[in-house]
Amino acid sequence: MKKLSNFIVVCTCGLTLFMVLLIYLIVSIGYENVVGQRAEKHAKNIADMTFNSLYQIMRKGWSQKDVAEFLDGNRKLFSGTNVNIVIFQSETLAARYGRAYDVSPDQHVKDVFKNGITASLRTGPVIRHIYPLVATSECLGCHANSRSGEVLGVIDSRINIAEELKETR
């Protein structure tokens, strides 16, 4: 009789421990997915806001100095945060105006330049939204060496969620 009661106690404790670990795992994975989805939306919103700001500057007849100030302002705004934004220029713009960034585009950015399709991806704890800047007829007034539909630039908005995930574990 004593062996049976010990067996029941051990099985109950083991099953309870297993259930607690299983619930913890499910909640952790769920939370990580929610944080990732929220960061994905945030990265998209930042890319959209960056595009809208850049577009307004360009519509007013911006200069290279205006663009440099805009890019510097973006760097300062997000310094010390988990957000990083890089605006890449096409070869067409770089040939005419010079490079405005010091980071080489990776394959994902090159793919967006090539196909002109927005990309959202996650690499480890880094959520990225890569947004193409496609030339319209309005752009051709200043960017005469470009053609309508050409990708003139790419906004790469990155959010690192590692710290947020670490805090919850």
PDB file of C-alpha atoms in Angstrom:
ATOM      1  CA  MET A   1       0.000   0.000   0.000  1.00  0.00           C
ATOM      2  CA  LYS A   2       2.838   2.376   0.868  1.00  0.00           C
ATOM      3  CA  LYS A   3       4.486   1.764  -2.533  1.00  0.00           C
ATOM      4  CA  LEU A   4       1.269   2.610  -4.341  1.00  0.00           C
ATOM      5  CA  SER A   5       0.810   5.895  -2.450  1.00  0.00           C
ATOM      6  CA  ASN A   6       4.467   6.840  -3.086  1.00  0.00           C
ATOM      7  CA  PHE A   7       3.982   6.041  -6.768  1.00  0.00           C
ATOM      8  CA  ILE A   8       0.884   8.247  -6.926  1.00  0.00           C
ATOM      9  CA  VAL A   9       2.684  11.136  -5.170  1.00  0.00           C
ATOM     10  CA  VAL A  10       5.725  10.878  -7.472  1.00  0.00           C
ATOM     11  CA  CYS A  11       3.522  10.689 -10.597  1.00  0.00           C
ATOM     12  CA  THR A  12       1.424  13.647  -9.418  1.00  0.00           C
ATOM     13  CA  CYS A  13       4.529  15.747  -8.703  1.00  0.00           C
ATOM     14  CA  GLY A  14       6.096  14.764 -12.026  1.00  0.00           C
ATOM     15  CA  LEU A  15       2.916  15.527 -13.947  1.00  0.00           C
ATOM     16  CA  THR A  16       2.518  18.873 -12.156  1.00  0.00           C
ATOM     17  CA  LEU A  17       6.109  19.842 -12.951  1.00  0.00           C
ATOM     18  CA  PHE A  18       5.630  18.788 -16.578  1.00  0.00           C
ATOM     19  CA  MET A  19       2.427  20.852 -16.866  1.00  0.00           C
ATOM     20  CA  VAL A  20       4.066  23.939 -15.306  1.00  0.00           C
ATOM     21  CA  LEU A  21       6.995  23.699 -17.741  1.00  0.00           C
ATOM     22  CA  LEU A  22       4.647  23.140 -20.678  1.00  0.00           C
ATOM     23  CA  ILE A  23       2.519  26.171 -19.738  1.00  0.00           C
ATOM     24  CA  TYR A  24       5.663  28.294 -19.297  1.00  0.00           C
ATOM     25  CA  LEU A  25       6.911  27.223 -22.728  1.00  0.00           C
ATOM     26  CA  ILE A  26       3.571  27.971 -24.419  1.00  0.00           C
ATOM     27  CA  VAL A  27       3.275  31.387 -22.742  1.00  0.00           C
ATOM     28  CA  SER A  28       6.906  32.256 -23.609  1.00  0.00           C
ATOM     29  CA  ILE A  29       6.460  31.351 -27.265  1.00  0.00           C
ATOM     30  CA  GLY A  30       3.166  33.232 -27.403  1.00  0.00           C
ATOM     31  CA  TYR A  31       4.690  36.314 -25.806  1.00  0.00           C
ATOM     32  CA  GLU A  32       7.672  36.217 -28.164  1.00  0.00           C
ATOM     33  CA  ASN A  33       5.304  36.051 -31.140  1.00  0.00           C
ATOM     34  CA  VAL A  34       3.259  39.003 -29.852  1.00  0.00           C
ATOM     35  CA  VAL A  35       6.404  41.084 -29.265  1.00  0.00           C
ATOM     36  CA  GLY A  36       7.673  40.157 -32.738  1.00  0.00           C
ATOM     37  CA  GLN A  37       4.382  41.090 -34.421  1.00  0.00           C
ATOM     38  CA  ARG A  38       4.223  44.383 -32.537  1.00  0.00           C
ATOM     39  CA  ALA A  39       7.832  45.178 -33.500  1.00  0.00           C
ATOM     40  CA  GLU A  40       7.044  44.304 -37.125  1.00  0.00           C
ATOM     41  CA  LYS A  41       4.182  46.840 -37.152  1.00  0.00           C
ATOM     42  CA  HIS A  42       6.403  49.382 -35.417  1.00  0.00           C
ATOM     43  CA  ALA A  43       9.200  48.888 -37.981  1.00  0.00           C
ATOM     44  CA  LYS A  44       6.688  49.344 -40.812  1.00  0.00           C
ATOM     45  CA  ASN A  45       5.288  52.516 -39.218  1.00  0.00           C
ATOM     46  CA  ILE A  46       8.782  53.953 -38.778  1.00  0.00           C
ATOM     47  CA  ALA A  47       9.625  53.198 -42.421  1.00  0.00           C
ATOM     48  CA  ASP A  48       6.345  54.817 -43.531  1.00  0.00           C
ATOM     49  CA  MET A  49       6.962  57.926 -41.413  1.00  0.00           C
ATOM     50  CA  THR A  50      10.531  58.161 -42.693  1.00  0.00           C
ATOM     51  CA  PHE A  51       9.279  57.921 -46.273  1.00  0.00           C
ATOM     52  CA  ASN A  52       6.593  60.565 -45.685  1.00  0.00           C
ATOM     53  CA  SER A  53       9.115  62.961 -44.134  1.00  0.00           C
ATOM     54  CA  LEU A  54      11.615  62.377 -46.921  1.00  0.00           C
ATOM     55  CA  TYR A  55       8.889  62.811 -49.532  1.00  0.00           C
ATOM     56  CA  GLN A  56       7.820  66.161 -48.046  1.00  0.00           C
ATOM     57  CA  ILE A  57      11.416  67.392 -48.080  1.00  0.00           C
ATOM     58  CA  MET A  58      11.806  66.347 -51.714  1.00  0.00           C
ATOM     59  CA  ARG A  59       8.517  67.958 -52.788  1.00  0.00           C
ATOM     60  CA  LYS A  60       9.732  71.302 -51.453  1.00  0.00           C
ATOM     61  CA  GLY A  61      12.868  71.215 -53.590  1.00  0.00           C
ATOM     62  CA  TRP A  62      15.420  69.833 -51.171  1.00  0.00           C
ATOM     63  CA  SER A  63      19.175  70.118 -51.443  1.00  0.00           C
ATOM     64  CA  GLN A  64      21.918  67.645 -50.569  1.00  0.00           C
ATOM     65  CA  LYS A  65      22.375  69.605 -47.347  1.00  0.00           C
ATOM     66  CA  ASP A  66      18.681  69.129 -46.479  1.00  0.00           C
ATOM     67  CA  VAL A  67      18.948  65.386 -47.028  1.00  0.00           C
ATOM     68  CA  ALA A  68      22.156  65.165 -44.972  1.00  0.00           C
ATOM     69  CA  GLU A  69      20.448  67.060 -42.125  1.00  0.00           C
ATOM     70  CA  PHE A  70      17.422  64.768 -42.365  1.00  0.00           C
ATOM     71  CA  LEU A  71      19.582  61.635 -42.212  1.00  0.00           C
ATOM     72  CA  ASP A  72      21.616  63.055 -39.329  1.00  0.00           C
ATOM     73  CA  GLY A  73      18.409  63.958 -37.494  1.00  0.00           C
ATOM     74  CA  ASN A  74      17.155  60.393 -37.911  1.00  0.00           C
ATOM     75  CA  ARG A  75      20.423  59.004 -36.529  1.00  0.00           C
ATOM     76  CA  LYS A  76      20.225  61.292 -33.498  1.00  0.00           C
ATOM     77  CA  LEU A  77      16.539  60.554 -32.929  1.00  0.00           C
ATOM     78  CA  PHE A  78      17.091  56.808 -32.712  1.00  0.00           C
ATOM     79  CA  SER A  79      20.552  56.729 -31.111  1.00  0.00           C
ATOM     80  CA  GLY A  80      20.520  54.848 -27.836  1.00  0.00           C
ATOM     81  CA  THR A  81      17.337  52.961 -28.776  1.00  0.00           C
ATOM     82  CA  ASN A  82      16.703  49.524 -30.199  1.00  0.00           C
ATOM     83  CA  VAL A  83      15.675  51.121 -33.531  1.00  0.00           C
ATOM     84  CA  ASN A  84      18.014  51.602 -36.486  1.00  0.00           C
ATOM     85  CA  ILE A  85      17.104  53.137 -39.840  1.00  0.00           C
ATOM     86  CA  VAL A  86      19.324  53.193 -42.903  1.00  0.00           C
ATOM     87  CA  ILE A  87      18.313  54.811 -46.181  1.00  0.00           C
ATOM     88  CA  PHE A  88      20.146  53.287 -49.132  1.00  0.00           C
ATOM     89  CA  GLN A  89      20.452  55.066 -52.486  1.00  0.00           C
ATOM     90  CA  SER A  90      20.309  53.424 -55.874  1.00  0.00           C
ATOM     91  CA  GLU A  91      23.385  53.446 -58.071  1.00  0.00           C
ATOM     92  CA  THR A  92      21.641  56.079 -60.228  1.00  0.00           C
ATOM     93  CA  LEU A  93      21.306  58.495 -57.299  1.00  0.00           C
ATOM     94  CA  ALA A  94      24.746  57.688 -55.902  1.00  0.00           C
ATOM     95  CA  ALA A  95      26.316  58.495 -59.278  1.00  0.00           C
ATOM     96  CA  ARG A  96      24.599  61.881 -59.334  1.00  0.00           C
ATOM     97  CA  TYR A  97      24.664  62.933 -55.658  1.00  0.00           C
ATOM     98  CA  GLY A  98      27.251  60.718 -53.946  1.00  0.00           C
ATOM     99  CA  ARG A  99      26.662  58.151 -51.215  1.00  0.00           C
ATOM    100  CA  ALA A 100      24.673  59.261 -48.176  1.00  0.00           C
ATOM    101  CA  TYR A 101      25.310  56.135 -46.068  1.00  0.00           C
ATOM    102  CA  ASP A 102      28.325  54.244 -44.851  1.00  0.00           C
ATOM    103  CA  VAL A 103      26.802  50.768 -44.566  1.00  0.00           C
ATOM    104  CA  SER A 104      26.875  48.335 -47.469  1.00  0.00           C
ATOM    105  CA  PRO A 105      23.476  46.907 -48.429  1.00  0.00           C
ATOM    106  CA  ASP A 106      23.018  43.229 -47.574  1.00  0.00           C
ATOM    107  CA  GLN A 107      21.311  40.685 -49.833  1.00  0.00           C
ATOM    108  CA  HIS A 108      17.809  41.494 -48.519  1.00  0.00           C
ATOM    109  CA  VAL A 109      18.242  45.174 -49.394  1.00  0.00           C
ATOM    110  CA  LYS A 110      19.679  44.250 -52.801  1.00  0.00           C
ATOM    111  CA  ASP A 111      16.651  42.025 -53.437  1.00  0.00           C
ATOM    112  CA  VAL A 112      14.260  44.906 -52.660  1.00  0.00           C
ATOM    113  CA  PHE A 113      16.268  47.149 -55.001  1.00  0.00           C
ATOM    114  CA  LYS A 114      15.952  44.484 -57.688  1.00  0.00           C
ATOM    115  CA  ASN A 115      12.259  43.563 -57.360  1.00  0.00           C
ATOM    116  CA  GLY A 116      10.766  46.727 -55.798  1.00  0.00           C
ATOM    117  CA  ILE A 117       8.698  44.693 -53.331  1.00  0.00           C
ATOM    118  CA  THR A 118       8.533  45.548 -49.624  1.00  0.00           C
ATOM    119  CA  ALA A 119      10.048  42.873 -47.383  1.00  0.00           C
ATOM    120  CA  SER A 120       9.481  42.119 -43.702  1.00  0.00           C
ATOM    121  CA  LEU A 121      11.717  39.577 -42.025  1.00  0.00           C
ATOM    122  CA  ARG A 122      13.108  38.428 -38.735  1.00  0.00           C
ATOM    123  CA  THR A 123      16.702  37.389 -38.186  1.00  0.00           C
ATOM    124  CA  GLY A 124      17.097  36.224 -34.600  1.00  0.00           C
ATOM    125  CA  PRO A 125      15.905  39.081 -32.382  1.00  0.00           C
ATOM    126  CA  VAL A 126      16.068  41.685 -35.181  1.00  0.00           C
ATOM    127  CA  ILE A 127      12.822  42.599 -36.943  1.00  0.00           C
ATOM    128  CA  ARG A 128      13.271  44.353 -40.293  1.00  0.00           C
ATOM    129  CA  HIS A 129      10.967  46.211 -42.656  1.00  0.00           C
ATOM    130  CA  ILE A 130      12.628  47.001 -45.979  1.00  0.00           C
ATOM    131  CA  TYR A 131      10.707  49.585 -47.984  1.00  0.00           C
ATOM    132  CA  PRO A 132      11.491  50.516 -51.621  1.00  0.00           C
ATOM    133  CA  LEU A 133      11.386  54.152 -52.733  1.00  0.00           C
ATOM    134  CA  VAL A 134       9.955  53.849 -56.233  1.00  0.00           C
ATOM    135  CA  ALA A 135      10.185  56.784 -58.649  1.00  0.00           C
ATOM    136  CA  THR A 136       6.927  58.286 -59.872  1.00  0.00           C
ATOM    137  CA  SER A 137       6.444  60.844 -62.625  1.00  0.00           C
ATOM    138  CA  GLU A 138       6.601  63.556 -59.942  1.00  0.00           C
ATOM    139  CA  CYS A 139      10.121  62.415 -59.001  1.00  0.00           C
ATOM    140  CA  LEU A 140      11.456  62.731 -62.539  1.00  0.00           C
ATOM    141  CA  GLY A 141      11.414  66.530 -62.396  1.00  0.00           C
ATOM    142  CA  CYS A 142      14.478  66.487 -60.125  1.00  0.00           C
ATOM    143  CA  HIS A 143      15.755  62.967 -60.778  1.00  0.00           C
ATOM    144  CA  ALA A 144      16.015  63.401 -64.548  1.00  0.00           C
ATOM    145  CA  ASN A 145      18.529  60.570 -64.865  1.00  0.00           C
ATOM    146  CA  SER A 146      15.919  58.134 -63.459  1.00  0.00           C
ATOM    147  CA  ARG A 147      12.854  56.517 -64.962  1.00  0.00           C
ATOM    148  CA  SER A 148       9.351  56.021 -63.581  1.00  0.00           C
ATOM    149  CA  GLY A 149       9.076  52.751 -61.646  1.00  0.00           C
ATOM    150  CA  GLU A 150      12.804  52.609 -60.858  1.00  0.00           C
ATOM    151  CA  VAL A 151      13.732  51.937 -57.227  1.00  0.00           C
ATOM    152  CA  LEU A 152      15.663  55.068 -56.240  1.00  0.00           C
ATOM    153  CA  GLY A 153      16.281  54.030 -52.664  1.00  0.00           C
ATOM    154  CA  VAL A 154      15.422  51.641 -49.876  1.00  0.00           C
ATOM    155  CA  ILE A 155      14.504  52.374 -46.259  1.00  0.00           C
ATOM    156  CA  ASP A 156      15.724  49.595 -43.959  1.00  0.00           C
ATOM    157  CA  SER A 157      13.981  49.908 -40.587  1.00  0.00           C
ATOM    158  CA  ARG A 158      15.313  47.524 -37.906  1.00  0.00           C
ATOM    159  CA  ILE A 159      14.135  46.876 -34.363  1.00  0.00           C
ATOM    160  CA  ASN A 160      16.122  44.659 -31.999  1.00  0.00           C
ATOM    161  CA  ILE A 161      13.766  42.971 -29.513  1.00  0.00           C
ATOM    162  CA  ALA A 162      16.472  40.979 -27.676  1.00  0.00           C
ATOM    163  CA  GLU A 163      16.451  43.224 -24.606  1.00  0.00           C
ATOM    164  CA  GLU A 164      12.662  43.132 -24.298  1.00  0.00           C
ATOM    165  CA  LEU A 165      12.599  39.349 -24.560  1.00  0.00           C
ATOM    166  CA  LYS A 166      15.464  39.028 -22.065  1.00  0.00           C
ATOM    167  CA  GLU A 167      13.593  41.126 -19.490  1.00  0.00           C
ATOM    168  CA  THR A 168      10.613  38.768 -19.512  1.00  0.00           C
ATOM    169  CA  ARG A 169      12.558  35.539 -19.161  1.00  0.00           C
TER     170      ARG A 169
END
